[in-house]
Amino acid sequence: MAKLVYTRLQDHPRETYFATSGSLIVGRIDCICAGPDPAEQWMWGLQLDIGATPFRRGATAGSRDEAASALDAAWDDWKQWAGLRDIAVADHTAPARIEPVRKALP
């Protein structure tokens, strides 16, 4: 299971993000009261109905970063609850190394 990727919906009237891990939609963050900083509020939610028991978490936060942090923590809780863990993935962006072929001496 990978870290969450947040993608902003461009055609939504308010600032809204979907949180995904691979092809799995994990949760959502919505601006529910846009305005000056003191009045700004965000809602986050995680809902995973995988298996017999649904796992749902959500709340409001004072900023987008706080909402993302809370959603990340809920994602970590779900992985632990589900008995899953993150694994290291090989970095495929490194250039390939080509070494010359050495011939054996007769």
PDB file of C-alpha atoms in Angstrom, residues 6-101:
ATOM      1  CA  TYR A   6      -4.247  13.937  -3.510  1.00  0.00           C
ATOM      2  CA  THR A   7      -5.849  15.009  -6.789  1.00  0.00           C
ATOM      3  CA  ARG A   8      -7.841  18.227  -7.022  1.00  0.00           C
ATOM      4  CA  LEU A   9     -11.158  18.148  -8.861  1.00  0.00           C
ATOM      5  CA  GLN A  10     -10.981  20.963 -11.393  1.00  0.00           C
ATOM      6  CA  ASP A  11     -14.691  21.252 -12.220  1.00  0.00           C
ATOM      7  CA  HIS A  12     -15.949  21.363  -8.619  1.00  0.00           C
ATOM      8  CA  PRO A  13     -17.309  24.697  -7.295  1.00  0.00           C
ATOM      9  CA  ARG A  14     -15.276  24.424  -4.072  1.00  0.00           C
ATOM     10  CA  GLU A  15     -11.763  23.157  -3.506  1.00  0.00           C
ATOM     11  CA  THR A  16     -12.098  19.358  -3.365  1.00  0.00           C
ATOM     12  CA  TYR A  17      -9.496  16.574  -3.442  1.00  0.00           C
ATOM     13  CA  PHE A  18      -9.730  12.808  -3.854  1.00  0.00           C
ATOM     14  CA  ALA A  19      -7.169  10.734  -1.958  1.00  0.00           C
ATOM     15  CA  THR A  20      -6.052   7.597  -3.773  1.00  0.00           C
ATOM     16  CA  SER A  21      -3.590   4.783  -3.253  1.00  0.00           C
ATOM     17  CA  GLY A  22      -2.920   3.137  -6.579  1.00  0.00           C
ATOM     18  CA  SER A  23      -6.360   2.659  -8.126  1.00  0.00           C
ATOM     19  CA  LEU A  24      -8.143   2.595  -4.752  1.00  0.00           C
ATOM     20  CA  ILE A  25     -10.122   5.729  -3.809  1.00  0.00           C
ATOM     21  CA  VAL A  26      -9.466   6.052  -0.094  1.00  0.00           C
ATOM     22  CA  GLY A  27     -11.031   9.347   0.890  1.00  0.00           C
ATOM     23  CA  ARG A  28     -11.847  12.941   0.150  1.00  0.00           C
ATOM     24  CA  ILE A  29     -11.072  16.445   1.416  1.00  0.00           C
ATOM     25  CA  ASP A  30     -13.529  19.316   0.849  1.00  0.00           C
ATOM     26  CA  CYS A  31     -13.414  23.024   1.633  1.00  0.00           C
ATOM     27  CA  ILE A  32     -16.728  23.590   3.369  1.00  0.00           C
ATOM     28  CA  CYS A  33     -16.383  27.251   4.280  1.00  0.00           C
ATOM     29  CA  ALA A  34     -13.955  29.192   2.090  1.00  0.00           C
ATOM     30  CA  GLY A  35     -13.137  32.646   3.307  1.00  0.00           C
ATOM     31  CA  PRO A  36     -10.612  34.472   5.438  1.00  0.00           C
ATOM     32  CA  ASP A  37      -8.272  32.134   7.302  1.00  0.00           C
ATOM     33  CA  PRO A  38     -10.126  32.189  10.670  1.00  0.00           C
ATOM     34  CA  ALA A  39     -13.406  31.115   9.022  1.00  0.00           C
ATOM     35  CA  GLU A  40     -11.948  28.531   6.646  1.00  0.00           C
ATOM     36  CA  GLN A  41     -12.937  24.957   7.434  1.00  0.00           C
ATOM     37  CA  TRP A  42     -12.218  21.661   5.753  1.00  0.00           C
ATOM     38  CA  MET A  43     -13.930  18.305   5.962  1.00  0.00           C
ATOM     39  CA  TRP A  44     -12.117  15.012   5.450  1.00  0.00           C
ATOM     40  CA  GLY A  45     -13.459  11.504   5.194  1.00  0.00           C
ATOM     41  CA  LEU A  46     -12.168   7.987   4.725  1.00  0.00           C
ATOM     42  CA  GLN A  47     -14.529   5.144   3.880  1.00  0.00           C
ATOM     43  CA  LEU A  48     -13.260   1.677   3.040  1.00  0.00           C
ATOM     44  CA  ASP A  49     -15.909  -1.018   2.753  1.00  0.00           C
ATOM     45  CA  ILE A  50     -13.441  -3.794   2.087  1.00  0.00           C
ATOM     46  CA  GLY A  51     -14.266  -7.004   3.894  1.00  0.00           C
ATOM     47  CA  ALA A  52     -17.046  -7.754   6.334  1.00  0.00           C
ATOM     48  CA  THR A  53     -16.728  -4.634   8.496  1.00  0.00           C
ATOM     49  CA  PRO A  54     -16.661  -1.131   6.982  1.00  0.00           C
ATOM     50  CA  PHE A  55     -13.948   1.233   8.199  1.00  0.00           C
ATOM     51  CA  ARG A  56     -15.077   4.870   8.281  1.00  0.00           C
ATOM     52  CA  ARG A  57     -13.457   7.962   9.743  1.00  0.00           C
ATOM     53  CA  GLY A  58     -13.982  11.684   9.244  1.00  0.00           C
ATOM     54  CA  ALA A  59     -14.042  15.103  10.867  1.00  0.00           C
ATOM     55  CA  THR A  60     -13.500  18.786  10.225  1.00  0.00           C
ATOM     56  CA  ALA A  61     -10.182  20.630  10.327  1.00  0.00           C
ATOM     57  CA  GLY A  62      -9.082  24.249  10.278  1.00  0.00           C
ATOM     58  CA  SER A  63      -6.863  23.941   7.187  1.00  0.00           C
ATOM     59  CA  ARG A  64      -6.302  21.768   4.157  1.00  0.00           C
ATOM     60  CA  ASP A  65      -2.965  20.581   5.583  1.00  0.00           C
ATOM     61  CA  GLU A  66      -4.600  19.569   8.884  1.00  0.00           C
ATOM     62  CA  ALA A  67      -7.283  17.662   6.957  1.00  0.00           C
ATOM     63  CA  ALA A  68      -4.642  15.877   4.851  1.00  0.00           C
ATOM     64  CA  SER A  69      -2.682  14.987   8.006  1.00  0.00           C
ATOM     65  CA  ALA A  70      -5.784  13.563   9.664  1.00  0.00           C
ATOM     66  CA  LEU A  71      -6.674  11.563   6.538  1.00  0.00           C
ATOM     67  CA  ASP A  72      -3.115  10.211   6.331  1.00  0.00           C
ATOM     68  CA  ALA A  73      -3.342   9.120   9.991  1.00  0.00           C
ATOM     69  CA  ALA A  74      -6.704   7.419   9.374  1.00  0.00           C
ATOM     70  CA  TRP A  75      -5.167   5.644   6.344  1.00  0.00           C
ATOM     71  CA  ASP A  76      -2.327   4.393   8.571  1.00  0.00           C
ATOM     72  CA  ASP A  77      -4.910   3.214  11.142  1.00  0.00           C
ATOM     73  CA  TRP A  78      -6.822   1.322   8.441  1.00  0.00           C
ATOM     74  CA  LYS A  79      -3.674  -0.391   7.161  1.00  0.00           C
ATOM     75  CA  GLN A  80      -2.864  -1.521  10.700  1.00  0.00           C
ATOM     76  CA  TRP A  81      -6.483  -2.636  11.280  1.00  0.00           C
ATOM     77  CA  ALA A  82      -6.438  -4.575   7.997  1.00  0.00           C
ATOM     78  CA  GLY A  83      -3.090  -6.211   8.827  1.00  0.00           C
ATOM     79  CA  LEU A  84      -1.284  -4.504   5.934  1.00  0.00           C
ATOM     80  CA  ARG A  85       2.036  -2.729   5.808  1.00  0.00           C
ATOM     81  CA  ASP A  86       3.914  -0.572   3.341  1.00  0.00           C
ATOM     82  CA  ILE A  87       6.663  -2.173   1.323  1.00  0.00           C
ATOM     83  CA  ALA A  88       9.627  -0.525  -0.312  1.00  0.00           C
ATOM     84  CA  VAL A  89       9.219  -0.206  -4.050  1.00  0.00           C
ATOM     85  CA  ALA A  90      12.236  -0.232  -6.340  1.00  0.00           C
ATOM     86  CA  ASP A  91      12.965   3.089  -8.001  1.00  0.00           C
ATOM     87  CA  HIS A  92      12.617   2.560 -11.747  1.00  0.00           C
ATOM     88  CA  THR A  93      13.665   6.095 -12.607  1.00  0.00           C
ATOM     89  CA  ALA A  94      17.390   5.426 -12.322  1.00  0.00           C
ATOM     90  CA  PRO A  95      19.109   5.045 -15.703  1.00  0.00           C
ATOM     91  CA  ALA A  96      20.165   1.565 -16.714  1.00  0.00           C
ATOM     92  CA  ARG A  97      23.859   0.782 -16.386  1.00  0.00           C
ATOM     93  CA  ILE A  98      25.484  -0.842 -19.353  1.00  0.00           C
ATOM     94  CA  GLU A  99      28.751  -2.622 -18.791  1.00  0.00           C
ATOM     95  CA  PRO A 100      31.001  -3.859 -21.590  1.00  0.00           C
ATOM     96  CA  VAL A 101      31.163  -7.585 -22.192  1.00  0.00           C
TER      97      VAL A 101
END
